[in-house]
Short mmCIF file of C-alpha atoms in Angstrom, two decimals:
data_model
loop_
_atom_site.label_atom_id
_atom_site.label_comp_id
_atom_site.label_asym_id
_atom_site.label_seq_id
_atom_site.Cartn_x
_atom_site.Cartn_y
_atom_site.Cartn_z
CA ALA A 1 -37.66 -92.50 21.79
CA GLN A 2 -37.54 -88.94 22.77
CA LYS A 3 -35.78 -88.44 26.05
CA ILE A 4 -37.76 -85.46 27.07
CA THR A 5 -40.58 -84.86 25.98
CA GLN A 6 -42.78 -81.24 25.52
CA THR A 7 -45.78 -82.02 24.14
CA GLN A 8 -47.26 -77.97 24.40
CA PRO A 9 -45.54 -75.74 21.89
CA GLY A 10 -47.66 -72.73 22.79
CA MET A 11 -49.60 -72.12 26.33
CA PHE A 12 -51.15 -68.98 27.19
CA VAL A 13 -52.17 -67.52 30.69
CA GLN A 14 -53.80 -65.00 31.83
CA GLU A 15 -51.77 -62.71 34.46
CA LYS A 16 -52.17 -63.94 37.56
CA GLU A 17 -53.33 -66.90 37.36
CA ALA A 18 -51.59 -70.75 37.52
CA VAL A 19 -49.96 -72.48 34.39
CA THR A 20 -48.32 -76.11 34.32
CA LEU A 21 -46.16 -76.75 31.80
CA ASP A 22 -45.76 -80.70 30.68
CA CYS A 23 -42.44 -82.32 30.55
CA THR A 24 -42.26 -86.50 30.39
CA TYR A 25 -38.90 -88.13 30.40
CA ASP A 26 -37.28 -92.01 29.16
CA THR A 27 -34.57 -92.74 31.47
CA SER A 28 -33.58 -96.87 32.76
CA ASP A 29 -30.84 -94.59 35.43
CA PRO A 30 -32.44 -95.10 38.59
CA SER A 31 -30.63 -91.59 39.72
CA TYR A 32 -30.99 -88.85 37.46
CA GLY A 33 -31.91 -84.99 37.45
CA LEU A 34 -34.56 -82.90 36.05
CA PHE A 35 -33.91 -78.92 35.45
CA TRP A 36 -36.68 -76.54 34.30
CA TYR A 37 -34.93 -73.42 32.56
CA LYS A 38 -36.43 -70.54 31.45
CA GLN A 39 -35.33 -68.79 27.97
CA PRO A 40 -36.77 -65.11 27.46
CA SER A 41 -36.51 -63.61 24.35
CA SER A 42 -32.92 -62.04 24.59
CA GLY A 43 -31.89 -65.38 24.66
CA GLU A 44 -29.83 -66.39 27.83
CA MET A 45 -31.06 -69.91 30.03
CA ILE A 46 -32.14 -69.36 33.51
CA PHE A 47 -32.28 -71.61 35.52
CA LEU A 48 -35.22 -72.04 37.47
CA ILE A 49 -35.73 -75.21 39.43
CA TYR A 50 -34.22 -78.65 40.20
CA GLN A 51 -35.37 -81.82 41.44
CA GLY A 52 -33.44 -85.40 42.18
CA SER A 53 -34.77 -88.76 41.29
CA TYR A 54 -34.40 -89.39 45.00
CA ASP A 55 -35.73 -86.35 46.28
CA GLN A 56 -39.16 -87.17 48.69
CA GLN A 57 -40.64 -84.03 47.89
CA ASN A 58 -41.58 -82.01 45.17
CA ALA A 59 -39.05 -79.15 44.42
CA THR A 60 -40.30 -75.33 44.57
CA GLU A 61 -38.40 -71.96 44.17
CA GLY A 62 -40.80 -68.68 45.47
CA ARG A 63 -43.39 -69.19 42.83
CA TYR A 64 -42.15 -72.42 40.69
CA SER A 65 -42.99 -75.84 41.61
CA LEU A 66 -42.18 -78.87 39.92
CA ASN A 67 -44.78 -81.51 40.00
CA PHE A 68 -42.53 -84.56 40.01
CA GLN A 69 -44.61 -87.88 39.66
CA LYS A 70 -41.93 -90.60 39.83
CA ALA A 71 -44.13 -93.37 38.54
CA ARG A 72 -45.36 -91.46 35.18
CA LYS A 73 -42.00 -90.54 34.70
CA SER A 74 -43.45 -86.98 34.44
CA ALA A 75 -41.88 -83.50 36.28
CA ASN A 76 -44.81 -80.41 35.32
CA LEU A 77 -43.31 -77.10 36.04
CA VAL A 78 -46.15 -74.90 37.77
CA ILE A 79 -45.93 -71.47 37.90
CA SER A 80 -48.10 -69.67 40.63
CA ALA A 81 -49.51 -65.57 39.88
CA SER A 82 -48.21 -65.55 36.22
CA GLN A 83 -46.85 -62.24 35.57
CA LEU A 84 -46.00 -60.82 31.89
CA GLY A 85 -42.32 -61.39 32.47
CA ASP A 86 -43.18 -65.10 32.51
CA SER A 87 -43.38 -64.72 29.01
CA ALA A 88 -40.76 -66.87 27.08
CA MET A 89 -39.46 -70.34 26.15
CA TYR A 90 -39.38 -73.04 28.87
CA PHE A 91 -36.91 -75.54 28.60
CA CYS A 92 -37.37 -79.18 30.21
CA ALA A 93 -34.06 -80.70 30.99
CA MET A 94 -32.55 -84.35 32.34
CA ARG A 95 -29.16 -85.38 33.70
CA GLU A 96 -28.14 -89.33 33.50
CA ASN A 97 -25.28 -91.24 33.97
CA GLU A 98 -24.89 -93.20 30.76
CA ASP A 99 -21.24 -95.69 30.44
CA ASN A 100 -20.09 -93.70 33.76
CA PHE A 101 -20.77 -90.35 32.48
CA ASN A 102 -23.43 -87.06 32.83
CA LYS A 103 -25.61 -86.44 29.80
CA PHE A 104 -27.76 -83.73 29.38
CA TYR A 105 -30.81 -83.67 27.56
CA PHE A 106 -33.23 -80.93 26.34
CA GLY A 107 -37.00 -80.47 25.55
CA SER A 108 -38.09 -79.15 22.67
CA GLY A 109 -39.46 -76.24 24.87
CA THR A 110 -43.06 -74.74 25.32
CA LYS A 111 -43.48 -70.84 24.65
CA LEU A 112 -45.42 -69.39 27.04
CA ASN A 113 -47.63 -66.04 26.87
CA VAL A 114 -49.13 -64.05 29.05
CA LYS A 115 -51.66 -61.79 28.76
CA PRO A 116 -52.54 -59.08 30.60
CA ASP B 1 -20.39 -62.15 40.28
CA THR B 2 -19.26 -62.37 36.94
CA GLY B 3 -21.24 -64.77 34.81
CA VAL B 4 -20.72 -66.60 32.34
CA SER B 5 -19.14 -64.81 29.15
CA GLN B 6 -18.62 -66.00 25.23
CA ASN B 7 -16.95 -64.47 22.67
CA PRO B 8 -17.69 -63.39 19.89
CA ARG B 9 -21.59 -62.42 20.23
CA HIS B 10 -22.04 -63.31 16.54
CA LYS B 11 -20.25 -64.61 13.74
CA ILE B 12 -20.60 -65.47 10.13
CA THR B 13 -18.07 -67.47 8.67
CA LYS B 14 -18.09 -68.68 4.23
CA ARG B 15 -18.83 -72.38 4.45
CA GLY B 16 -15.19 -74.49 4.84
CA GLN B 17 -13.80 -71.78 6.75
CA ASN B 18 -12.90 -72.88 10.52
CA VAL B 19 -14.21 -70.99 13.34
CA THR B 20 -13.31 -70.87 17.05
CA PHE B 21 -15.27 -69.75 19.83
CA ARG B 22 -14.62 -68.95 23.56
CA CYS B 23 -16.01 -69.81 26.77
CA ASP B 24 -15.24 -67.96 30.19
CA PRO B 25 -17.14 -69.45 33.02
CA ILE B 26 -17.61 -68.44 36.25
CA SER B 27 -14.39 -68.42 37.49
CA GLU B 28 -14.79 -70.78 40.87
CA HIS B 29 -16.64 -73.60 38.58
CA ASN B 30 -14.97 -76.50 37.58
CA ARG B 31 -17.56 -78.13 34.86
CA LEU B 32 -17.49 -76.09 31.85
CA TYR B 33 -20.34 -77.61 29.07
CA TRP B 34 -20.88 -76.51 25.75
CA TYR B 35 -24.43 -76.99 24.21
CA ARG B 36 -25.92 -76.11 20.39
CA GLN B 37 -29.58 -74.99 19.80
CA THR B 38 -30.79 -74.57 16.88
CA LEU B 39 -33.93 -72.08 16.00
CA GLY B 40 -37.52 -73.61 17.76
CA GLN B 41 -35.17 -76.64 19.15
CA GLY B 42 -33.74 -77.63 23.18
CA PRO B 43 -29.90 -76.97 23.77
CA GLU B 44 -28.22 -80.17 22.50
CA PHE B 45 -25.31 -81.30 24.36
CA LEU B 46 -21.73 -81.40 22.70
CA THR B 47 -19.46 -81.97 25.15
CA TYR B 48 -18.07 -81.48 28.57
CA PHE B 49 -15.43 -80.87 31.05
CA GLN B 50 -14.03 -80.84 34.72
CA ASN B 51 -11.24 -79.10 35.20
CA GLU B 52 -9.01 -79.70 32.44
CA ALA B 53 -10.30 -83.52 31.40
CA GLN B 54 -13.02 -83.65 28.71
CA LEU B 55 -15.37 -85.81 30.57
CA GLU B 56 -17.65 -86.68 27.31
CA LYS B 57 -18.51 -86.35 23.99
CA SER B 58 -21.89 -86.08 22.08
CA ARG B 59 -22.00 -88.91 19.86
CA LEU B 60 -23.61 -86.73 17.45
CA LEU B 61 -20.27 -84.36 17.12
CA SER B 62 -18.41 -84.60 14.08
CA ASP B 63 -14.98 -85.15 13.82
CA ARG B 64 -15.15 -81.32 12.99
CA PHE B 65 -15.74 -80.26 16.19
CA SER B 66 -13.12 -80.08 18.98
CA ALA B 67 -13.02 -78.65 21.78
CA GLU B 68 -9.96 -77.77 24.76
CA ARG B 69 -10.19 -76.10 28.66
CA PRO B 70 -6.16 -76.31 29.05
CA LYS B 71 -5.93 -74.48 32.19
CA GLY B 72 -9.26 -75.74 33.94
CA SER B 73 -10.49 -71.93 32.94
CA PHE B 74 -12.02 -70.90 29.32
CA SER B 75 -12.79 -73.41 26.85
CA THR B 76 -12.67 -72.99 23.06
CA LEU B 77 -14.35 -74.79 20.86
CA GLU B 78 -13.28 -75.11 16.95
CA ILE B 79 -15.19 -76.22 14.09
CA GLN B 80 -13.18 -77.03 11.12
CA ARG B 81 -14.40 -76.73 7.43
CA THR B 82 -18.10 -74.77 8.20
CA GLU B 83 -20.96 -76.48 6.67
CA GLN B 84 -24.06 -74.20 6.21
CA GLY B 85 -26.05 -76.89 8.51
CA ASP B 86 -23.41 -75.54 11.64
CA SER B 87 -25.43 -72.94 12.07
CA ALA B 88 -26.60 -72.65 15.52
CA MET B 89 -26.17 -70.49 18.25
CA TYR B 90 -23.69 -71.83 20.38
CA LEU B 91 -24.30 -71.97 24.06
CA CYS B 92 -22.05 -72.21 27.17
CA ALA B 93 -22.47 -73.33 30.49
CA SER B 94 -20.83 -73.63 34.51
CA SER B 95 -21.68 -75.34 37.35
CA LEU B 96 -19.93 -76.26 40.80
CA VAL B 97 -20.70 -79.82 40.37
CA ASP B 98 -22.77 -81.50 37.58
CA TYR B 99 -25.75 -82.14 39.45
CA ASP B 100 -26.24 -78.44 40.36
CA LYS B 101 -27.58 -75.91 38.42
CA GLN B 102 -25.76 -74.78 35.23
CA TYR B 103 -25.30 -71.22 34.16
CA PHE B 104 -25.48 -70.33 30.71
CA GLY B 105 -23.69 -67.66 29.27
CA PRO B 106 -25.00 -65.79 26.28
CA GLY B 107 -24.17 -67.65 23.28
CA THR B 108 -22.51 -67.32 20.47
CA ARG B 109 -24.79 -67.62 16.84
CA LEU B 110 -23.05 -68.55 13.86
CA THR B 111 -24.28 -67.95 10.56
CA VAL B 112 -22.25 -70.32 7.90
CA THR B 113 -23.36 -69.05 4.36
#
């Protein structure tokens, strides 16, 4: 089974509107972490937001928020008030512990295009 | 604040040759990670270090790949007897602790002809 699933290869959003990027995960580790990264066309990976499995509240970082639904194993990224500079690839990632070592898994990404 | 740097940025090599990449993490970061990313895919975890100790190596990593972090500072990733399937972007990242955000370098793009 895939550890991280991103089912939206591409998304379009109008500038200034909100958009939700989907992410589901699979793990049996009770203590895990979820991340979202942005990768513009220039190639660098930029950290956006982190959610720990025991965190009671959804994480927020400026215009980014993570809609964490633990029972459904989903960790969707919400970007409010989209800007043209938000056009990029977005990757959901997970850290889990296996055999006393941490391992990291990334999804296949969602390409977001913000339209003026 | 100096970010993560990687050298070289691009490498073209012939099949069968050995290549070595270097990563310089953010100076106070004790965790260092290597990933491989092919076109249209997310990064694939290869290995990581805490200081100079290599803590984990992906089962997907063949014996042709080796990584070192001799003094707990910079790291090198060597690929021996390169194959065309090794063509990818090789990303390095560092962090203070492994549940914290990872800062990525610009990557080294390898092309094996």
